[in-house]
Amino acid sequence: MSDQIKYVLDEENIPKSWYNLNADFPTPMPPVLHPGTHQPVGPSDLEPLFPMELILQEVATERYIEIPEPVRDVFRMWRPAPLIRARRLEQALGTPAKIYFKYEGVSPAGSHKPNTAVPQAWYNKQAGIKKLSTETGAGQWGSSLAFAGSLFGLEVLVFQVRVSYDQKPYRRALMETYGARCIASPSNETDCGRAILEKTPNSPGSLGIAISEAVEVAAKNPDIKYALGSVLNHVMLHQTIIGQEAIAQCEMAGDDPDVIIGCAGGGSNFAGLAFPFLGLQLRGGRKRRIIAVEPAACPTLTRGTYAYDFGDTAHLTPLVKMHTLGSTFMPPGFHAGGLRYHGMSGMVSHAYELGLIEARAYQQVGCFEAGVQFARTEGIVPAPESTHAVRCAIDEALRCKEEGKSETILFNLSGHGHFDMQAYINYFEGKLVDQDYDEADLATALAGLPAVAA
Ligand SMILES: Cc1ncc(COP(=O)(O)O)c(C=O)c1O
């Protein structure tokens, strides 16, 4: 094993530290701005929402940040997550490419989300917090925070996007099994929820709205803090255990990926796999193709604008420079609920602007087709979000076949779809259709971006 990996993994192959790409970016990220003054935010501005340790991680520039032992102890429940070679899929495709996937569905909640839910819950517990509020789209993040809260004795309140709340009753039941309270968003429990319901009583909700509700609850109650499952720098940081393990596992397998793929909603599972590899490249290592895959119905990187924007619909959050479709943009209600977000992580957006990564957008029917092919060859039913990465990996493998190239492809299988079977039923019954976003809605949302001086 190389020194780089010996440094970051312990003898059980669990990372000792998180890797921070901010230490290696060739140019620093634009600062996060206060929504009122448009000046860079300081730690005290974020204190009503987050405990200080997480705020410090948000602005950290050191390359490695040690993972607290109690957090690593929880990680031992399912980590290291396996790196698997998809030989049967390779054979079915008849490709000379090698396909590997890092499988994050082995966590208790079934996705990569507990990788950040556990440290977030732990740091809040250390700061004496008793209750957390959050949002969830597909329900993966909500159930992950509910799980983490149950381990550390924290109450968890989850605003679940209405369309997912109705589509996925078993995710809600899972959150409740872990002891969380789950509310359909928009709800009557917050000012911003009530305002939206008044205007649009049948609103399907969105992650942007659910974030507003969860932030409002935390901002108004000193004993409640807010937890976010993606987008923020500290979430990207926590997810880098995926890529660090993958680098070591690829070394053990005697392989080195040429193409690295992850689906991207707010960007965290993609960043988790890609950033440690990108760090190697920025410190003089070889260049690999790194592809973020998003839904064509919510194409933040490929169609959005790189601008300062709010993270939520009601404009309660600070301004982050990111690829955005505009905070009022309402994506159609497609099945990959975890990818229905108007913005993208500032770190992922910065990497995209610097030309360090590529982005691609796919419609949902082709993604489900890939998910079914994957299930029938590798046995794992991917989460609807993860099918976007599967689709891209298959397309890259087919490109290798056409070009006669034996490249190595690595993708992140961010979660399993055991709670998403209604989406598969709809697919089999031919009810799943490709959905386009409304161009006029997008133009209106982009026209409403906050005016921030250059
Ligand atoms: C299984 C799965 N993959 C991917 C995502 C997208 O989030 P992110 O881009 O932060 O990884 C989600 C979000 O809910 C998810 O549940």
Short mmCIF file of C-alpha atoms and ligand atoms in Angstrom, two decimals:
data_model
loop_
_atom_site.label_atom_id
_atom_site.label_comp_id
_atom_site.label_asym_id
_atom_site.label_seq_id
_atom_site.Cartn_x
_atom_site.Cartn_y
_atom_site.Cartn_z
CA MET A 1 0.00 0.00 0.00
CA SER A 2 1.31 3.48 -0.84
CA ASP A 3 2.34 5.91 1.89
CA GLN A 4 -0.55 8.17 0.95
CA ILE A 5 -3.02 5.42 1.84
CA LYS A 6 -1.15 4.20 4.93
CA TYR A 7 -1.43 7.74 6.21
CA VAL A 8 -5.19 7.97 5.83
CA LEU A 9 -6.41 4.43 6.61
CA ASP A 10 -6.04 2.48 9.85
CA GLU A 11 -5.19 -1.20 10.14
CA GLU A 12 -8.89 -2.07 9.58
CA ASN A 13 -8.85 0.00 6.36
CA ILE A 14 -11.17 2.66 7.81
CA PRO A 15 -10.08 6.26 7.11
CA LYS A 16 -8.48 8.09 10.04
CA SER A 17 -9.07 11.52 8.50
CA TRP A 18 -11.35 13.32 6.10
CA TYR A 19 -9.69 14.77 2.99
CA ASN A 20 -10.25 18.46 2.24
CA LEU A 21 -9.99 19.42 -1.46
CA ASN A 22 -9.86 23.08 -0.40
CA ALA A 23 -6.20 22.46 0.48
CA ASP A 24 -5.41 21.55 -3.15
CA PHE A 25 -7.69 23.70 -5.34
CA PRO A 26 -5.41 25.79 -7.62
CA THR A 27 -7.53 28.86 -6.81
CA PRO A 28 -9.57 29.32 -3.64
CA MET A 29 -13.36 29.08 -3.64
CA PRO A 30 -15.42 32.28 -3.62
CA PRO A 31 -16.53 33.12 -0.06
CA VAL A 32 -20.04 32.42 1.27
CA LEU A 33 -21.89 35.75 1.67
CA HIS A 34 -24.30 37.13 4.24
CA PRO A 35 -27.73 37.45 2.55
CA GLY A 36 -28.30 40.97 3.92
CA THR A 37 -24.88 42.64 3.72
CA HIS A 38 -23.37 40.57 0.88
CA GLN A 39 -20.16 40.48 2.94
CA PRO A 40 -18.36 37.16 3.63
CA VAL A 41 -20.05 35.34 6.53
CA GLY A 42 -18.12 34.78 9.74
CA PRO A 43 -18.48 31.81 12.09
CA SER A 44 -20.89 33.74 14.36
CA ASP A 45 -23.34 34.22 11.45
CA LEU A 46 -23.70 30.45 11.17
CA GLU A 47 -23.88 29.74 14.91
CA PRO A 48 -27.70 29.74 15.17
CA LEU A 49 -27.75 26.82 12.73
CA PHE A 50 -24.64 24.70 13.30
CA PRO A 51 -22.28 23.71 16.14
CA MET A 52 -18.87 25.43 16.02
CA GLU A 53 -16.88 22.31 15.09
CA LEU A 54 -18.91 21.93 11.89
CA ILE A 55 -18.63 25.68 11.13
CA LEU A 56 -14.84 25.40 11.45
CA GLN A 57 -14.86 22.42 9.07
CA GLU A 58 -16.95 24.48 6.64
CA VAL A 59 -14.14 27.05 6.30
CA ALA A 60 -11.16 24.73 6.90
CA THR A 61 -8.21 24.73 4.50
CA GLU A 62 -6.02 22.02 6.06
CA ARG A 63 -5.70 18.90 3.92
CA TYR A 64 -6.64 16.28 6.52
CA ILE A 65 -9.06 16.57 9.44
CA GLU A 66 -9.03 13.79 12.00
CA ILE A 67 -12.22 11.73 12.38
CA PRO A 68 -13.19 11.47 16.08
CA GLU A 69 -12.84 7.94 17.44
CA PRO A 70 -16.55 7.61 18.50
CA VAL A 71 -17.52 8.41 14.90
CA ARG A 72 -15.08 5.85 13.50
CA ASP A 73 -16.45 3.37 15.97
CA VAL A 74 -19.92 3.76 14.41
CA PHE A 75 -18.40 3.52 10.91
CA ARG A 76 -17.10 0.06 11.86
CA MET A 77 -20.74 -1.12 11.68
CA TRP A 78 -20.54 -1.13 7.86
CA ARG A 79 -17.19 0.26 6.70
CA PRO A 80 -15.05 -0.15 4.75
CA ALA A 81 -17.78 -0.31 2.10
CA PRO A 82 -16.98 -2.89 -0.58
CA LEU A 83 -15.40 -2.14 -3.94
CA ILE A 84 -16.85 -4.69 -6.37
CA ARG A 85 -15.88 -5.57 -9.92
CA ALA A 86 -19.04 -5.85 -12.05
CA ARG A 87 -17.80 -8.80 -14.12
CA ARG A 88 -21.26 -10.06 -15.06
CA LEU A 89 -22.26 -6.61 -16.28
CA GLU A 90 -19.01 -6.38 -18.27
CA GLN A 91 -19.82 -9.75 -19.88
CA ALA A 92 -23.42 -8.77 -20.65
CA LEU A 93 -22.18 -5.60 -22.34
CA GLY A 94 -19.38 -7.42 -24.15
CA THR A 95 -17.04 -4.58 -23.27
CA PRO A 96 -13.24 -4.74 -22.96
CA ALA A 97 -13.59 -2.15 -20.15
CA LYS A 98 -13.32 -3.12 -16.49
CA ILE A 99 -16.21 -1.79 -14.39
CA TYR A 100 -15.86 -1.34 -10.62
CA PHE A 101 -18.42 0.09 -8.26
CA LYS A 102 -18.09 1.33 -4.71
CA TYR A 103 -21.20 0.12 -2.91
CA GLU A 104 -22.53 2.55 -0.29
CA GLY A 105 -25.87 0.74 0.08
CA VAL A 106 -24.39 -1.44 2.86
CA SER A 107 -24.99 1.28 5.48
CA PRO A 108 -27.92 0.81 7.89
CA ALA A 109 -30.02 3.43 6.07
CA GLY A 110 -29.02 2.05 2.66
CA SER A 111 -26.92 4.87 1.19
CA HIS A 112 -23.84 7.08 1.63
CA LYS A 113 -25.80 9.58 3.75
CA PRO A 114 -24.88 8.12 7.18
CA ASN A 115 -21.22 8.99 6.39
CA THR A 116 -22.10 12.60 7.26
CA ALA A 117 -25.21 12.04 9.42
CA VAL A 118 -23.11 10.28 12.07
CA PRO A 119 -20.43 12.99 12.49
CA GLN A 120 -23.05 15.78 12.27
CA ALA A 121 -25.11 14.15 15.03
CA TRP A 122 -21.99 13.51 17.11
CA TYR A 123 -20.67 17.12 16.90
CA ASN A 124 -24.13 18.42 17.82
CA LYS A 125 -24.30 16.04 20.77
CA GLN A 126 -20.85 17.22 21.92
CA ALA A 127 -22.12 20.83 21.75
CA GLY A 128 -25.02 19.94 24.08
CA ILE A 129 -27.74 20.09 21.41
CA LYS A 130 -30.82 17.93 22.03
CA LYS A 131 -32.76 18.29 18.78
CA LEU A 132 -31.99 18.52 15.05
CA SER A 133 -34.19 19.66 12.20
CA THR A 134 -33.62 18.70 8.60
CA GLU A 135 -35.18 18.18 5.19
CA THR A 136 -35.28 15.07 3.04
CA GLY A 137 -36.13 14.40 -0.59
CA ALA A 138 -36.12 10.71 -1.31
CA GLY A 139 -35.99 9.92 2.41
CA GLN A 140 -32.43 8.58 2.37
CA TRP A 141 -31.01 11.58 4.22
CA GLY A 142 -33.90 11.79 6.67
CA SER A 143 -33.55 8.13 7.60
CA SER A 144 -29.78 8.51 7.90
CA LEU A 145 -30.06 11.43 10.32
CA ALA A 146 -32.83 9.58 12.18
CA PHE A 147 -30.46 6.59 12.53
CA ALA A 148 -27.56 8.79 13.69
CA GLY A 149 -29.84 10.66 16.11
CA SER A 150 -30.98 7.38 17.64
CA LEU A 151 -27.35 6.36 18.30
CA PHE A 152 -26.51 9.58 20.15
CA GLY A 153 -29.87 10.25 21.84
CA LEU A 154 -30.89 13.27 19.73
CA GLU A 155 -34.45 14.09 18.70
CA VAL A 156 -34.80 14.48 14.92
CA LEU A 157 -37.48 16.43 13.05
CA VAL A 158 -37.64 15.76 9.29
CA PHE A 159 -39.46 17.86 6.67
CA GLN A 160 -40.00 15.43 3.80
CA VAL A 161 -40.77 16.79 0.31
CA ARG A 162 -44.52 16.18 -0.22
CA VAL A 163 -44.16 14.20 -3.46
CA SER A 164 -41.69 11.76 -1.83
CA TYR A 165 -43.74 11.62 1.39
CA ASP A 166 -46.67 10.34 -0.70
CA GLN A 167 -44.58 8.10 -3.00
CA LYS A 168 -42.46 6.49 -0.28
CA PRO A 169 -44.42 5.62 2.86
CA TYR A 170 -41.83 2.98 3.86
CA ARG A 171 -39.04 5.57 4.04
CA ARG A 172 -41.25 7.56 6.41
CA ALA A 173 -41.86 4.40 8.44
CA LEU A 174 -38.09 3.81 8.59
CA MET A 175 -37.50 7.34 9.91
CA GLU A 176 -40.19 6.76 12.54
CA THR A 177 -38.68 3.38 13.43
CA TYR A 178 -35.43 5.19 14.24
CA GLY A 179 -37.48 7.58 16.38
CA ALA A 180 -37.72 10.68 14.15
CA ARG A 181 -40.81 12.79 13.51
CA CYS A 182 -41.58 13.21 9.82
CA ILE A 183 -43.71 16.04 8.37
CA ALA A 184 -44.80 16.48 4.72
CA SER A 185 -43.38 19.72 3.28
CA PRO A 186 -44.70 22.35 2.59
CA SER A 187 -46.38 22.13 6.00
CA ASN A 188 -48.49 24.27 8.28
CA GLU A 189 -45.77 24.17 10.96
CA THR A 190 -43.68 27.06 9.61
CA ASP A 191 -44.28 30.56 8.23
CA CYS A 192 -42.68 29.72 4.89
CA GLY A 193 -44.64 26.45 4.59
CA ARG A 194 -47.92 28.26 5.30
CA ALA A 195 -47.07 31.00 2.76
CA ILE A 196 -46.41 28.43 0.03
CA LEU A 197 -49.56 26.42 0.83
CA GLU A 198 -51.64 29.58 0.66
CA LYS A 199 -50.38 30.29 -2.87
CA THR A 200 -50.16 26.66 -4.05
CA PRO A 201 -52.32 24.36 -1.88
CA ASN A 202 -51.31 21.28 -3.92
CA SER A 203 -47.59 22.08 -4.02
CA PRO A 204 -45.55 18.86 -4.54
CA GLY A 205 -42.82 20.52 -2.48
CA SER A 206 -39.12 20.67 -3.29
CA LEU A 207 -35.86 20.31 -1.43
CA GLY A 208 -35.55 24.12 -1.50
CA ILE A 209 -38.88 24.50 0.34
CA ALA A 210 -38.13 21.72 2.84
CA ILE A 211 -34.75 23.32 3.62
CA SER A 212 -36.52 26.65 4.31
CA GLU A 213 -38.85 24.94 6.77
CA ALA A 214 -36.06 23.09 8.59
CA VAL A 215 -33.86 26.22 8.74
CA GLU A 216 -36.76 28.34 10.02
CA VAL A 217 -37.44 25.91 12.86
CA ALA A 218 -33.76 25.92 13.88
CA ALA A 219 -33.36 29.70 13.55
CA LYS A 220 -36.38 30.32 15.81
CA ASN A 221 -35.49 27.76 18.52
CA PRO A 222 -32.18 28.10 20.36
CA ASP A 223 -32.31 24.45 21.43
CA ILE A 224 -32.65 23.15 17.84
CA LYS A 225 -29.83 23.04 15.27
CA TYR A 226 -30.12 22.36 11.57
CA ALA A 227 -28.41 19.53 9.67
CA LEU A 228 -28.00 19.43 5.88
CA GLY A 229 -27.40 16.19 3.98
CA SER A 230 -25.49 17.62 1.01
CA VAL A 231 -24.20 20.84 -0.65
CA LEU A 232 -22.13 22.25 2.25
CA ASN A 233 -18.33 21.94 2.39
CA HIS A 234 -18.37 19.91 5.62
CA VAL A 235 -20.72 17.38 4.02
CA MET A 236 -18.38 16.97 1.01
CA LEU A 237 -15.53 16.59 3.50
CA HIS A 238 -17.29 13.83 5.47
CA GLN A 239 -18.07 11.87 2.31
CA THR A 240 -14.40 11.69 1.26
CA ILE A 241 -14.05 8.47 3.24
CA ILE A 242 -15.63 6.85 0.14
CA GLY A 243 -12.85 7.92 -2.22
CA GLN A 244 -10.06 7.29 0.26
CA GLU A 245 -11.22 3.74 0.77
CA ALA A 246 -11.65 3.35 -3.00
CA ILE A 247 -8.07 4.49 -3.71
CA ALA A 248 -6.75 1.86 -1.30
CA GLN A 249 -9.10 -0.83 -2.62
CA CYS A 250 -8.14 -0.10 -6.25
CA GLU A 251 -4.51 -0.42 -5.22
CA MET A 252 -5.26 -3.77 -3.57
CA ALA A 253 -7.04 -4.88 -6.75
CA GLY A 254 -4.01 -3.76 -8.80
CA ASP A 255 -6.13 -1.37 -10.85
CA ASP A 256 -6.37 2.35 -11.36
CA PRO A 257 -9.56 3.96 -12.71
CA ASP A 258 -9.44 6.04 -15.91
CA VAL A 259 -13.03 7.22 -15.54
CA ILE A 260 -14.76 8.06 -12.24
CA ILE A 261 -18.53 8.57 -12.11
CA GLY A 262 -21.08 9.66 -9.52
CA CYS A 263 -24.65 10.91 -9.66
CA ALA A 264 -25.04 14.47 -8.42
CA GLY A 265 -27.96 16.02 -6.56
CA GLY A 266 -26.28 18.40 -4.12
CA GLY A 267 -22.98 16.74 -5.03
CA SER A 268 -21.95 14.80 -1.92
CA ASN A 269 -21.65 11.17 -3.05
CA PHE A 270 -19.98 12.34 -6.26
CA ALA A 271 -17.54 14.52 -4.30
CA GLY A 272 -17.00 11.75 -1.77
CA LEU A 273 -15.70 9.39 -4.43
CA ALA A 274 -14.08 11.93 -6.76
CA PHE A 275 -12.34 14.47 -4.51
CA PRO A 276 -9.62 12.19 -3.08
CA PHE A 277 -8.71 11.11 -6.65
CA LEU A 278 -8.80 14.76 -7.75
CA GLY A 279 -6.50 15.62 -4.84
CA LEU A 280 -3.96 13.05 -6.09
CA GLN A 281 -4.12 14.70 -9.53
CA LEU A 282 -3.73 18.23 -8.16
CA ARG A 283 -0.68 17.13 -6.17
CA GLY A 284 1.03 15.92 -9.34
CA GLY A 285 -0.71 12.61 -10.04
CA ARG A 286 -2.23 11.51 -13.30
CA LYS A 287 -5.38 13.04 -14.78
CA ARG A 288 -8.54 10.95 -14.86
CA ARG A 289 -11.91 11.75 -16.40
CA ILE A 290 -14.37 12.53 -13.62
CA ILE A 291 -18.05 12.75 -14.55
CA ALA A 292 -20.96 14.10 -12.47
CA VAL A 293 -24.33 12.79 -13.69
CA GLU A 294 -27.51 14.74 -13.10
CA PRO A 295 -31.16 14.37 -14.12
CA ALA A 296 -32.16 16.08 -17.37
CA ALA A 297 -35.27 17.34 -15.54
CA CYS A 298 -33.12 19.23 -12.99
CA PRO A 299 -29.82 19.92 -14.85
CA THR A 300 -27.96 22.13 -12.40
CA LEU A 301 -24.42 21.80 -13.77
CA THR A 302 -25.20 21.41 -17.47
CA ARG A 303 -27.93 24.05 -17.72
CA GLY A 304 -27.64 26.20 -14.57
CA THR A 305 -25.80 29.49 -14.13
CA TYR A 306 -22.68 29.88 -11.94
CA ALA A 307 -23.83 32.62 -9.60
CA TYR A 308 -24.47 33.53 -5.98
CA ASP A 309 -27.80 32.08 -4.88
CA PHE A 310 -29.78 31.03 -1.85
CA GLY A 311 -29.80 27.38 -0.84
CA ASP A 312 -33.53 27.46 -0.11
CA THR A 313 -36.77 28.78 -1.53
CA ALA A 314 -37.69 31.22 1.26
CA HIS A 315 -34.23 32.86 1.18
CA LEU A 316 -33.21 32.16 4.76
CA THR A 317 -29.75 30.72 4.00
CA PRO A 318 -26.46 32.52 3.22
CA LEU A 319 -25.52 33.07 -0.45
CA VAL A 320 -23.30 30.42 -1.99
CA LYS A 321 -21.61 30.75 -5.38
CA MET A 322 -22.74 27.64 -7.17
CA HIS A 323 -24.31 26.24 -10.30
CA THR A 324 -27.98 26.98 -9.85
CA LEU A 325 -31.30 26.84 -11.66
CA GLY A 326 -32.58 29.61 -9.36
CA SER A 327 -33.95 29.04 -5.88
CA THR A 328 -37.59 29.34 -7.00
CA PHE A 329 -37.17 26.77 -9.78
CA MET A 330 -39.66 23.91 -9.34
CA PRO A 331 -38.36 20.70 -10.95
CA PRO A 332 -40.95 18.21 -12.25
CA GLY A 333 -41.78 15.37 -9.81
CA PHE A 334 -39.55 12.62 -11.23
CA HIS A 335 -38.52 9.57 -9.21
CA ALA A 336 -34.95 10.39 -8.20
CA GLY A 337 -36.15 12.72 -5.42
CA GLY A 338 -32.62 13.14 -4.04
CA LEU A 339 -31.55 14.79 -7.32
CA ARG A 340 -34.40 17.35 -7.37
CA TYR A 341 -32.39 20.29 -6.04
CA HIS A 342 -31.94 23.67 -7.73
CA GLY A 343 -28.32 24.16 -6.64
CA MET A 344 -25.03 22.30 -6.50
CA SER A 345 -22.30 22.12 -3.87
CA GLY A 346 -20.01 25.17 -4.08
CA MET A 347 -16.97 22.86 -4.10
CA VAL A 348 -18.32 20.71 -6.96
CA SER A 349 -19.31 23.88 -8.86
CA HIS A 350 -15.82 25.34 -8.34
CA ALA A 351 -14.21 22.11 -9.62
CA TYR A 352 -16.50 22.27 -12.67
CA GLU A 353 -15.62 25.92 -13.34
CA LEU A 354 -11.93 25.05 -13.14
CA GLY A 355 -12.44 22.34 -15.79
CA LEU A 356 -11.44 19.58 -13.36
CA ILE A 357 -14.64 17.57 -13.84
CA GLU A 358 -17.23 16.90 -16.57
CA ALA A 359 -21.02 16.86 -16.25
CA ARG A 360 -23.73 14.98 -18.10
CA ALA A 361 -27.56 14.96 -17.84
CA TYR A 362 -29.80 11.90 -18.37
CA GLN A 363 -33.55 11.33 -18.63
CA GLN A 364 -35.09 8.90 -16.13
CA VAL A 365 -36.35 6.08 -18.39
CA GLY A 366 -32.85 5.30 -19.71
CA CYS A 367 -31.57 5.38 -16.13
CA PHE A 368 -34.15 2.84 -14.94
CA GLU A 369 -33.32 0.65 -17.95
CA ALA A 370 -29.68 0.70 -16.79
CA GLY A 371 -30.76 0.05 -13.18
CA VAL A 372 -32.70 -3.05 -14.24
CA GLN A 373 -29.79 -4.34 -16.33
CA PHE A 374 -27.52 -3.81 -13.33
CA ALA A 375 -29.93 -5.65 -11.01
CA ARG A 376 -30.17 -8.58 -13.44
CA THR A 377 -26.41 -8.95 -13.75
CA GLU A 378 -24.99 -7.81 -10.39
CA GLY A 379 -27.99 -8.57 -8.16
CA ILE A 380 -28.25 -5.15 -6.50
CA VAL A 381 -31.28 -2.93 -7.17
CA PRO A 382 -29.92 0.63 -7.37
CA ALA A 383 -31.68 3.64 -5.81
CA PRO A 384 -33.28 5.81 -8.54
CA GLU A 385 -30.57 8.44 -7.93
CA SER A 386 -27.80 5.87 -8.31
CA THR A 387 -29.23 4.60 -11.64
CA HIS A 388 -27.88 7.83 -13.17
CA ALA A 389 -24.33 6.72 -12.33
CA VAL A 390 -25.08 3.19 -13.59
CA ARG A 391 -26.39 4.61 -16.90
CA CYS A 392 -23.22 6.65 -17.36
CA ALA A 393 -20.93 3.72 -16.44
CA ILE A 394 -22.72 1.50 -18.98
CA ASP A 395 -22.48 4.20 -21.66
CA GLU A 396 -18.76 4.63 -20.98
CA ALA A 397 -18.26 0.84 -21.14
CA LEU A 398 -20.13 0.75 -24.49
CA ARG A 399 -17.94 3.61 -25.75
CA CYS A 400 -14.87 1.54 -24.80
CA LYS A 401 -16.37 -1.38 -26.75
CA GLU A 402 -16.85 0.80 -29.83
CA GLU A 403 -13.36 2.26 -29.56
CA GLY A 404 -11.75 -1.08 -28.62
CA LYS A 405 -10.33 0.41 -25.41
CA SER A 406 -9.82 -1.50 -22.15
CA GLU A 407 -10.27 1.43 -19.77
CA THR A 408 -11.11 1.02 -16.10
CA ILE A 409 -14.38 2.62 -15.00
CA LEU A 410 -15.25 3.26 -11.35
CA PHE A 411 -18.66 4.49 -10.26
CA ASN A 412 -20.36 5.17 -6.98
CA LEU A 413 -23.43 3.04 -6.31
CA SER A 414 -24.66 5.52 -3.73
CA GLY A 415 -27.59 3.46 -2.43
CA HIS A 416 -29.97 0.57 -2.90
CA GLY A 417 -33.55 0.99 -4.10
CA HIS A 418 -35.37 -1.33 -1.70
CA PHE A 419 -37.65 1.49 -0.57
CA ASP A 420 -38.08 2.76 -4.12
CA MET A 421 -39.81 -0.24 -5.68
CA GLN A 422 -42.87 1.81 -6.65
CA ALA A 423 -40.61 3.61 -9.11
CA TYR A 424 -39.56 0.25 -10.57
CA ILE A 425 -43.24 -0.88 -10.68
CA ASN A 426 -44.08 2.29 -12.61
CA TYR A 427 -41.18 1.61 -14.95
CA PHE A 428 -42.31 -1.98 -15.64
CA GLU A 429 -45.88 -0.82 -16.23
CA GLY A 430 -44.64 1.72 -18.77
CA LYS A 431 -45.92 4.59 -16.62
CA LEU A 432 -42.54 6.24 -16.18
CA VAL A 433 -42.02 9.02 -18.70
CA ASP A 434 -39.11 11.32 -19.44
CA GLN A 435 -39.89 14.77 -18.12
CA ASP A 436 -38.60 18.09 -19.30
CA TYR A 437 -38.39 21.08 -17.02
CA ASP A 438 -40.36 24.18 -17.97
CA GLU A 439 -38.03 26.58 -19.87
CA ALA A 440 -40.17 29.60 -18.91
CA ASP A 441 -40.04 28.58 -15.24
CA LEU A 442 -36.25 28.27 -15.49
CA ALA A 443 -35.92 31.68 -17.14
CA THR A 444 -38.06 33.26 -14.40
CA ALA A 445 -36.09 31.55 -11.64
CA LEU A 446 -32.74 32.64 -13.15
CA ALA A 447 -34.01 36.20 -13.62
CA GLY A 448 -34.70 36.25 -9.88
CA LEU A 449 -31.10 35.46 -8.86
CA PRO A 450 -29.90 37.88 -6.17
CA ALA A 451 -27.89 40.81 -7.53
CA VAL A 452 -24.42 40.47 -6.02
CA ALA A 453 -21.67 42.89 -7.03
CA ALA A 454 -18.78 41.10 -8.83
C1 LIG B 1 -29.04 7.15 -2.94
C2 LIG B 1 -28.79 8.60 -3.19
N1 LIG B 1 -27.84 8.93 -4.07
C3 LIG B 1 -27.58 10.22 -4.35
C4 LIG B 1 -28.27 11.24 -3.75
C5 LIG B 1 -27.98 12.66 -4.15
O1 LIG B 1 -27.35 13.41 -3.16
P1 LIG B 1 -25.84 13.84 -3.27
O2 LIG B 1 -25.66 14.48 -4.63
O3 LIG B 1 -25.62 14.76 -2.17
O4 LIG B 1 -25.04 12.59 -3.15
C6 LIG B 1 -29.26 10.95 -2.80
C7 LIG B 1 -29.98 12.04 -2.11
O5 LIG B 1 -30.94 11.87 -1.44
C8 LIG B 1 -29.51 9.60 -2.52
O6 LIG B 1 -30.45 9.26 -1.63
#
